Amino acid sequence: PFRKVLNYLNRLRKRYFTPQKMLPATASRLIEREGGAYASHLKDVQFSMKEFYSMLKGYKGNQEALLDDYDSALRGNEEAFNRLPEDFAVHAKKIRNQVDALSLEAINIGVFDTSTGAGRKTAETVMGKLGSYLMRSYEIYDNKDWANQVSAEVITAAKNRIRTDIKKAAETEYNDPAVQERFNSFEEYLEDRVDGLIKKYLDKSTAKAFVKGKALLGKGSDISKKLTDIPVEIRALMGEYSDPMKNYAMSIIKLAKAVEGTRTMNQLREVGLNKFLFENPTGQFTAQLASEGSETMRPLNGLYTTPEILEAFESTPALVDGFLQKYLMYTSSIKWAKTIGSVATHSKNVLGNLGF
C-alpha cells in the first residue's frame, strides 16, 4: 500500500505540474521540479508520522505523559528528552534534525532578505532557535464550532488568568470618569473586560491576530512564535493541539513551502533574466511581477514579463493546492493525511518566499 501511495503521488505531480501553455519551457520545468521537491517533503512527513503512531500504539505506559515529554524534547528540553524511551528518543532526534536542516536551508537559500535590518534579525532569530523551534497550532483555526465546544472549566481557568493579568491596567482605565459612567462598579467593569478578551480569543480572526502579534519573525512570516508570552490557560482556551506530530508536520510544511518557493524564484531569475524577465518594461514585457521592494515574489519582484506569463505564474498556487487536495483525498484513511490536510492545502503563494 505504501508503494502504491508513492506511485500515485508521482502521477499526480506530473499531472498538476506539466508545462503550462503560456510559460517558457524552462520556467515550467522549474515549477514542476518545485512540486516534486515539495512532494518529497510530504513523503518524509508521512513516513515519520506513520512510524511514530506505530510506536505509540504499542506503548504500554502513560501515553499522555509520553506525548508531553516528546513535544518538550522536540522543543529542546533535555530533561524531557532523557525521559523518553530509547526508540522515541531516536525518532525525536531524527525529526528534530529534519526541522533544523530546513531552517538552516531557509537561511542559506535566502528566504529572509539579509540586505535589510529586519531580514537579518529574522535570520538571526531562526539560527538562535535551532534545536528548539517547533510550531504550535490551535483548534480555533480549524474548528468552526470550537467556541461552543470548549469546556466550562477551560473558560473559567482562562478568565481567572486574564482577570489577574489585566487588573492593574483595568484599575487605571476605571479612573476615567467616562468609564465610570457606564459601569456601576470596578468589579463590573473588570468582568466586562475579561468577557471581551474571552470572546477575542474564541474568534478565529482575532485569535490569529493575537498570536501573530507575538511573532518573533519578520512581517509575512509565521515560522516562529514567541509563545512564552501566551499563558497556558489562553492556549488551552484556543484549543492548542497536544499531538506533537501535527506541530512537527506544520513546521516542515511551512518551512518547505518557503524553501522550495525561494529556490524556484532564485532559479527563475537566473534563467529568465533578459529572456522572459526584464528589469525595465520593454516591448511586450510590460506586466510587473509585484512592486519593487515588495516581499511578494522576491527576488522576482519589480521585474517585468508578459501579461500571459504573469497570469501563469499567479495560477501556480491553485495548481499546488489542487495537487495536494487530490493526494490528501486519496490518502484520507491515513492518519497523517487527516492531521495535516488543512495545513498543507492552505497555500497562499507557493512562489512567494514568505507568503505562508
GROMACS .gro file of C-alpha atoms in nm:
model
  356
    1PRO     CA    1   0.000   0.000   0.000
    2PHE     CA    2   0.281   0.244   0.082
    3ARG     CA    3   0.443   0.192  -0.261
    4LYS     CA    4   0.102   0.235  -0.425
    5VAL     CA    5   0.060   0.571  -0.249
    6LEU     CA    6   0.403   0.689  -0.365
    7ASN     CA    7   0.329   0.591  -0.725
    8TYR     CA    8   0.001   0.782  -0.710
    9LEU     CA    9   0.182   1.084  -0.570
   10ASN     CA   10   0.425   1.083  -0.863
   11ARG     CA   11   0.141   1.057  -1.115
   12LEU     CA   12  -0.037   1.350  -0.953
   13ARG     CA   13   0.279   1.560  -0.954
   14LYS     CA   14   0.322   1.506  -1.328
   15ARG     CA   15  -0.044   1.584  -1.392
   16TYR     CA   16  -0.052   1.910  -1.196
   17PHE     CA   17   0.292   2.041  -1.282
   18THR     CA   18   0.320   1.963  -1.652
   19PRO     CA   19   0.440   2.260  -1.858
   20GLN     CA   20   0.176   2.530  -1.892
   21LYS     CA   21   0.098   2.670  -2.235
   22MET     CA   22   0.187   3.031  -2.152
   23LEU     CA   23   0.506   2.962  -1.958
   24PRO     CA   24   0.851   2.928  -2.115
   25ALA     CA   25   0.963   2.564  -2.104
   26THR     CA   26   1.245   2.640  -1.860
   27ALA     CA   27   1.003   2.806  -1.618
   28SER     CA   28   0.759   2.516  -1.645
   29ARG     CA   29   1.033   2.266  -1.565
   30LEU     CA   30   1.142   2.463  -1.260
   31ILE     CA   31   0.784   2.484  -1.129
   32GLU     CA   32   0.733   2.112  -1.189
   33ARG     CA   33   1.057   2.046  -1.003
   34GLU     CA   34   0.927   2.255  -0.714
   35GLY     CA   35   0.617   2.037  -0.699
   36GLY     CA   36   0.833   1.725  -0.689
   37ALA     CA   37   1.053   1.868  -0.413
   38TYR     CA   38   0.752   1.962  -0.206
   39ALA     CA   39   0.605   1.615  -0.258
   40SER     CA   40   0.931   1.469  -0.129
   41HIS     CA   41   0.897   1.668   0.193
   42LEU     CA   42   0.540   1.537   0.229
   43LYS     CA   43   0.665   1.180   0.190
   44ASP     CA   44   0.921   1.238   0.466
   45VAL     CA   45   0.648   1.371   0.693
   46GLN     CA   46   0.421   1.079   0.607
   47PHE     CA   47   0.690   0.823   0.687
   48SER     CA   48   0.786   0.987   1.019
   49MET     CA   49   0.425   1.015   1.133
   50LYS     CA   50   0.344   0.659   1.034
   51GLU     CA   51   0.647   0.539   1.230
   52PHE     CA   52   0.554   0.747   1.536
   53TYR     CA   53   0.192   0.634   1.554
   54SER     CA   54   0.300   0.273   1.515
   55MET     CA   55   0.535   0.308   1.814
   56LEU     CA   56   0.270   0.493   2.015
   57LYS     CA   57   0.014   0.219   1.952
   58GLY     CA   58   0.249  -0.036   2.106
   59TYR     CA   59   0.349   0.179   2.403
   60LYS     CA   60   0.219   0.036   2.734
   61GLY     CA   61   0.295   0.330   2.962
   62ASN     CA   62   0.123   0.664   3.020
   63GLN     CA   63   0.069   0.793   2.666
   64GLU     CA   64  -0.031   1.143   2.775
   65ALA     CA   65   0.291   1.187   2.973
   66LEU     CA   66   0.489   1.043   2.682
   67LEU     CA   67   0.334   1.290   2.436
   68ASP     CA   68   0.414   1.581   2.669
   69ASP     CA   69   0.776   1.468   2.706
   70TYR     CA   70   0.811   1.405   2.334
   71ASP     CA   71   0.679   1.752   2.247
   72SER     CA   72   0.903   1.916   2.508
   73ALA     CA   73   1.202   1.718   2.381
   74LEU     CA   74   1.139   1.842   2.028
   75ARG     CA   75   1.143   2.196   2.168
   76GLY     CA   76   1.488   2.149   2.320
   77ASN     CA   77   1.406   2.028   2.673
   78GLU     CA   78   1.694   1.793   2.761
   79GLU     CA   79   1.529   1.656   3.076
   80ALA     CA   80   1.220   1.557   2.876
   81PHE     CA   81   1.441   1.403   2.607
   82ASN     CA   82   1.624   1.192   2.869
   83ARG     CA   83   1.291   1.058   2.998
   84LEU     CA   84   1.190   0.925   2.656
   85PRO     CA   85   1.215   0.552   2.583
   86GLU     CA   86   1.508   0.482   2.351
   87ASP     CA   87   1.302   0.429   2.035
   88PHE     CA   88   1.108   0.753   2.087
   89ALA     CA   89   1.430   0.941   2.166
   90VAL     CA   90   1.585   0.822   1.840
   91HIS     CA   91   1.272   0.922   1.649
   92ALA     CA   92   1.259   1.265   1.816
   93LYS     CA   93   1.623   1.329   1.731
   94LYS     CA   94   1.561   1.234   1.368
   95ILE     CA   95   1.272   1.472   1.312
   96ARG     CA   96   1.442   1.746   1.517
   97ASN     CA   97   1.729   1.722   1.269
   98GLN     CA   98   1.480   1.749   0.979
   99VAL     CA   99   1.336   2.074   1.113
  100ASP     CA  100   1.681   2.218   1.186
  101ALA     CA  101   1.813   2.123   0.842
  102LEU     CA  102   1.522   2.302   0.672
  103SER     CA  103   1.566   2.604   0.900
  104LEU     CA  104   1.933   2.629   0.800
  105GLU     CA  105   1.842   2.587   0.435
  106ALA     CA  106   1.587   2.867   0.467
  107ILE     CA  107   1.864   3.097   0.587
  108ASN     CA  108   2.120   2.986   0.330
  109ILE     CA  109   1.888   2.996   0.029
  110GLY     CA  110   1.769   3.348   0.103
  111VAL     CA  111   1.419   3.305   0.243
  112PHE     CA  112   1.500   3.602   0.466
  113ASP     CA  113   1.626   3.918   0.299
  114THR     CA  114   1.950   3.979   0.490
  115SER     CA  115   2.012   4.301   0.296
  116THR     CA  116   1.764   4.462   0.535
  117GLY     CA  117   1.786   4.502   0.911
  118ALA     CA  118   1.457   4.318   0.962
  119GLY     CA  119   1.571   4.030   0.741
  120ARG     CA  120   1.900   3.995   0.927
  121LYS     CA  121   1.718   3.995   1.260
  122THR     CA  122   1.483   3.728   1.134
  123ALA     CA  123   1.768   3.507   1.013
  124GLU     CA  124   1.943   3.550   1.349
  125THR     CA  125   1.623   3.451   1.528
  126VAL     CA  126   1.588   3.136   1.320
  127MET     CA  127   1.954   3.050   1.380
  128GLY     CA  128   1.911   3.105   1.752
  129LYS     CA  129   1.614   2.869   1.767
  130LEU     CA  130   1.790   2.574   1.606
  131GLY     CA  131   1.724   2.276   1.829
  132SER     CA  132   1.406   2.423   1.976
  133TYR     CA  133   1.182   2.576   1.706
  134LEU     CA  134   0.855   2.393   1.654
  135MET     CA  135   0.521   2.543   1.563
  136ARG     CA  136   0.214   2.529   1.780
  137SER     CA  137  -0.136   2.501   1.638
  138TYR     CA  138  -0.486   2.565   1.768
  139GLU     CA  139  -0.827   2.413   1.712
  140ILE     CA  140  -0.981   2.762   1.694
  141TYR     CA  141  -0.817   2.786   1.348
  142ASP     CA  142  -0.964   2.461   1.214
  143ASN     CA  143  -1.291   2.401   1.401
  144LYS     CA  144  -1.567   2.650   1.318
  145ASP     CA  145  -1.764   2.543   1.625
  146TRP     CA  146  -1.476   2.543   1.873
  147ALA     CA  147  -1.615   2.837   2.074
  148ASN     CA  148  -1.924   2.627   2.152
  149GLN     CA  149  -1.725   2.315   2.234
  150VAL     CA  150  -1.460   2.447   2.473
  151SER     CA  151  -1.533   2.330   2.828
  152ALA     CA  152  -1.656   2.550   3.111
  153GLU     CA  153  -1.352   2.453   3.317
  154VAL     CA  154  -1.114   2.579   3.049
  155ILE     CA  155  -1.308   2.905   3.016
  156THR     CA  156  -1.305   2.956   3.393
  157ALA     CA  157  -0.928   2.898   3.412
  158ALA     CA  158  -0.872   3.145   3.128
  159LYS     CA  159  -1.095   3.405   3.295
  160ASN     CA  160  -0.905   3.371   3.621
  161ARG     CA  161  -0.574   3.417   3.443
  162ILE     CA  162  -0.697   3.716   3.241
  163ARG     CA  163  -0.852   3.877   3.550
  164THR     CA  164  -0.518   3.859   3.732
  165ASP     CA  165  -0.317   3.982   3.433
  166ILE     CA  166  -0.529   4.288   3.350
  167LYS     CA  167  -0.645   4.401   3.695
  168LYS     CA  168  -0.388   4.680   3.739
  169ALA     CA  169  -0.442   4.816   3.388
  170ALA     CA  170  -0.819   4.797   3.436
  171GLU     CA  171  -0.792   4.996   3.761
  172THR     CA  172  -0.614   5.273   3.571
  173GLU     CA  173  -0.874   5.265   3.295
  174TYR     CA  174  -1.156   5.282   3.551
  175ASN     CA  175  -1.025   5.613   3.681
  176ASP     CA  176  -1.165   5.771   3.366
  177PRO     CA  177  -1.500   5.935   3.456
  178ALA     CA  178  -1.642   5.838   3.117
  179VAL     CA  179  -1.578   5.469   3.200
  180GLN     CA  180  -1.729   5.504   3.549
  181GLU     CA  181  -2.048   5.645   3.398
  182ARG     CA  182  -2.102   5.322   3.205
  183PHE     CA  183  -2.050   5.078   3.493
  184ASN     CA  184  -2.186   5.051   3.847
  185SER     CA  185  -1.858   4.930   3.996
  186PHE     CA  186  -1.499   4.845   3.916
  187GLU     CA  187  -1.579   4.475   3.950
  188GLU     CA  188  -1.847   4.506   3.682
  189TYR     CA  189  -1.601   4.684   3.452
  190LEU     CA  190  -1.331   4.423   3.515
  191GLU     CA  191  -1.569   4.138   3.429
  192ASP     CA  192  -1.671   4.318   3.111
  193ARG     CA  193  -1.306   4.346   3.009
  194VAL     CA  194  -1.247   3.979   3.091
  195ASP     CA  195  -1.550   3.869   2.888
  196GLY     CA  196  -1.435   4.082   2.595
  197LEU     CA  197  -1.094   3.914   2.590
  198ILE     CA  198  -1.251   3.568   2.613
  199LYS     CA  199  -1.455   3.650   2.304
  200LYS     CA  200  -1.141   3.775   2.131
  201TYR     CA  201  -0.953   3.450   2.193
  202LEU     CA  202  -1.252   3.242   2.081
  203ASP     CA  203  -1.288   3.425   1.749
  204LYS     CA  204  -1.076   3.282   1.468
  205SER     CA  205  -0.974   3.613   1.312
  206THR     CA  206  -0.888   3.797   1.633
  207ALA     CA  207  -0.718   3.490   1.782
  208LYS     CA  208  -0.494   3.470   1.476
  209ALA     CA  209  -0.414   3.840   1.504
  210PHE     CA  210  -0.327   3.790   1.872
  211VAL     CA  211  -0.090   3.501   1.801
  212LYS     CA  212   0.062   3.683   1.505
  213GLY     CA  213   0.132   3.978   1.732
  214LYS     CA  214   0.354   3.751   1.937
  215ALA     CA  215   0.565   3.656   1.635
  216LEU     CA  216   0.938   3.698   1.661
  217LEU     CA  217   0.996   3.683   1.288
  218GLY     CA  218   0.951   3.947   1.022
  219LYS     CA  219   0.635   4.062   0.852
  220GLY     CA  220   0.470   3.798   0.637
  221SER     CA  221   0.616   3.501   0.820
  222ASP     CA  222   0.478   3.287   1.100
  223ILE     CA  223   0.754   3.028   1.115
  224SER     CA  224   0.822   3.105   1.479
  225LYS     CA  225   0.606   3.233   1.761
  226LYS     CA  226   0.708   3.383   2.093
  227LEU     CA  227   0.466   3.153   2.269
  228THR     CA  228   0.622   3.205   2.611
  229ASP     CA  229   0.417   3.528   2.607
  230ILE     CA  230   0.092   3.334   2.568
  231PRO     CA  231  -0.019   3.184   2.902
  232VAL     CA  232  -0.101   2.814   2.905
  233GLU     CA  233  -0.461   2.894   3.008
  234ILE     CA  234  -0.510   3.104   2.694
  235ARG     CA  235  -0.351   2.839   2.474
  236ALA     CA  236  -0.594   2.585   2.622
  237LEU     CA  237  -0.882   2.825   2.557
  238MET     CA  238  -0.786   2.844   2.188
  239GLY     CA  239  -0.759   2.464   2.175
  240GLU     CA  240  -0.385   2.408   2.148
  241TYR     CA  241  -0.320   2.071   1.984
  242SER     CA  242  -0.124   1.833   2.203
  243ASP     CA  243  -0.022   1.598   1.922
  244PRO     CA  244   0.350   1.667   1.862
  245MET     CA  245   0.324   1.511   1.516
  246LYS     CA  246   0.084   1.781   1.400
  247ASN     CA  247   0.322   2.050   1.523
  248TYR     CA  248   0.613   1.875   1.352
  249ALA     CA  249   0.418   1.837   1.027
  250MET     CA  250   0.312   2.201   1.025
  251SER     CA  251   0.669   2.313   1.088
  252ILE     CA  252   0.807   2.106   0.799
  253ILE     CA  253   0.527   2.207   0.561
  254LYS     CA  254   0.565   2.580   0.618
  255LEU     CA  255   0.944   2.569   0.606
  256ALA     CA  256   0.934   2.354   0.292
  257LYS     CA  257   0.698   2.597   0.117
  258ALA     CA  258   0.932   2.884   0.198
  259VAL     CA  259   1.247   2.699   0.095
  260GLU     CA  260   1.118   2.543  -0.226
  261GLY     CA  261   0.937   2.860  -0.331
  262THR     CA  262   1.251   3.067  -0.279
  263ARG     CA  263   1.465   2.812  -0.462
  264THR     CA  264   1.231   2.824  -0.762
  265MET     CA  265   1.226   3.202  -0.776
  266ASN     CA  266   1.604   3.226  -0.747
  267GLN     CA  267   1.637   2.985  -1.039
  268LEU     CA  268   1.367   3.160  -1.241
  269ARG     CA  269   1.555   3.488  -1.211
  270GLU     CA  270   1.879   3.322  -1.313
  271VAL     CA  271   1.742   3.152  -1.625
  272GLY     CA  272   1.483   3.415  -1.720
  273LEU     CA  273   1.658   3.750  -1.684
  274ASN     CA  274   1.675   3.929  -2.020
  275LYS     CA  275   1.485   3.640  -2.181
  276PHE     CA  276   1.134   3.648  -2.038
  277LEU     CA  277   1.207   3.862  -1.730
  278PHE     CA  278   1.333   4.221  -1.760
  279GLU     CA  279   1.434   4.489  -1.512
  280ASN     CA  280   1.253   4.756  -1.715
  281PRO     CA  281   0.936   4.738  -1.928
  282THR     CA  282   1.026   4.663  -2.288
  283GLY     CA  283   0.823   4.554  -2.590
  284GLN     CA  284   0.557   4.304  -2.486
  285PHE     CA  285   0.715   4.264  -2.140
  286THR     CA  286   0.508   4.526  -1.957
  287ALA     CA  287   0.348   4.332  -1.668
  288GLN     CA  288   0.526   4.378  -1.335
  289LEU     CA  289   0.580   4.084  -1.101
  290ALA     CA  290   0.487   4.265  -0.776
  291SER     CA  291   0.618   4.610  -0.696
  292GLU     CA  292   0.986   4.674  -0.640
  293GLY     CA  293   1.069   4.650  -0.270
  294SER     CA  294   0.775   4.417  -0.204
  295GLU     CA  295   0.843   4.089  -0.024
  296THR     CA  296   0.595   3.919  -0.256
  297MET     CA  297   0.777   3.702  -0.512
  298ARG     CA  298   1.122   3.827  -0.407
  299PRO     CA  299   1.370   3.816  -0.590
  300LEU     CA  300   1.140   3.846  -0.895
  301ASN     CA  301   0.962   4.150  -0.752
  302GLY     CA  302   0.998   4.457  -0.970
  303LEU     CA  303   1.079   4.259  -1.285
  304TYR     CA  304   0.862   4.274  -1.598
  305THR     CA  305   0.722   3.996  -1.813
  306THR     CA  306   0.429   3.946  -2.048
  307PRO     CA  307   0.074   3.960  -1.908
  308GLU     CA  308   0.027   3.595  -2.010
  309ILE     CA  309   0.336   3.476  -1.822
  310LEU     CA  310   0.233   3.680  -1.519
  311GLU     CA  311  -0.109   3.515  -1.525
  312ALA     CA  312   0.052   3.171  -1.548
  313PHE     CA  313   0.278   3.250  -1.251
  314GLU     CA  314  -0.020   3.368  -1.047
  315SER     CA  315  -0.213   3.047  -1.122
  316THR     CA  316   0.061   2.826  -0.980
  317PRO     CA  317  -0.064   2.830  -0.617
  318ALA     CA  318  -0.400   2.693  -0.737
  319LEU     CA  319  -0.216   2.409  -0.913
  320VAL     CA  320  -0.029   2.326  -0.593
  321ASP     CA  321  -0.350   2.327  -0.390
  322GLY     CA  322  -0.522   2.103  -0.644
  323PHE     CA  323  -0.231   1.861  -0.633
  324LEU     CA  324  -0.235   1.848  -0.252
  325GLN     CA  325  -0.612   1.815  -0.223
  326LYS     CA  326  -0.620   1.522  -0.465
  327TYR     CA  327  -0.334   1.348  -0.289
  328LEU     CA  328  -0.477   1.403   0.058
  329MET     CA  329  -0.818   1.282  -0.060
  330TYR     CA  330  -0.652   0.965  -0.188
  331THR     CA  331  -0.477   0.908   0.144
  332SER     CA  332  -0.769   1.017   0.364
  333SER     CA  333  -0.768   0.687   0.550
  334ILE     CA  334  -0.413   0.753   0.666
  335LYS     CA  335  -0.394   0.938   0.999
  336TRP     CA  336  -0.117   1.173   0.888
  337ALA     CA  337  -0.327   1.298   0.597
  338LYS     CA  338  -0.619   1.382   0.826
  339THR     CA  339  -0.383   1.554   1.067
  340ILE     CA  340  -0.207   1.787   0.823
  341GLY     CA  341  -0.460   1.814   0.543
  342SER     CA  342  -0.591   2.156   0.642
  343VAL     CA  343  -0.236   2.286   0.677
  344ALA     CA  344  -0.096   2.154   0.352
  345THR     CA  345  -0.377   2.284   0.136
  346HIS     CA  346  -0.379   2.639   0.270
  347SER     CA  347  -0.107   2.770   0.042
  348LYS     CA  348  -0.130   3.144  -0.012
  349ASN     CA  349   0.159   3.184  -0.253
  350VAL     CA  350   0.382   2.890  -0.334
  351LEU     CA  351   0.608   3.117  -0.538
  352GLY     CA  352   0.632   3.363  -0.251
  353ASN     CA  353   0.922   3.316  -0.015
  354LEU     CA  354   0.742   3.447   0.292
  355GLY     CA  355   0.382   3.404   0.180
  356PHE     CA  356   0.284   3.126   0.414
   0.00000   0.00000   0.00000
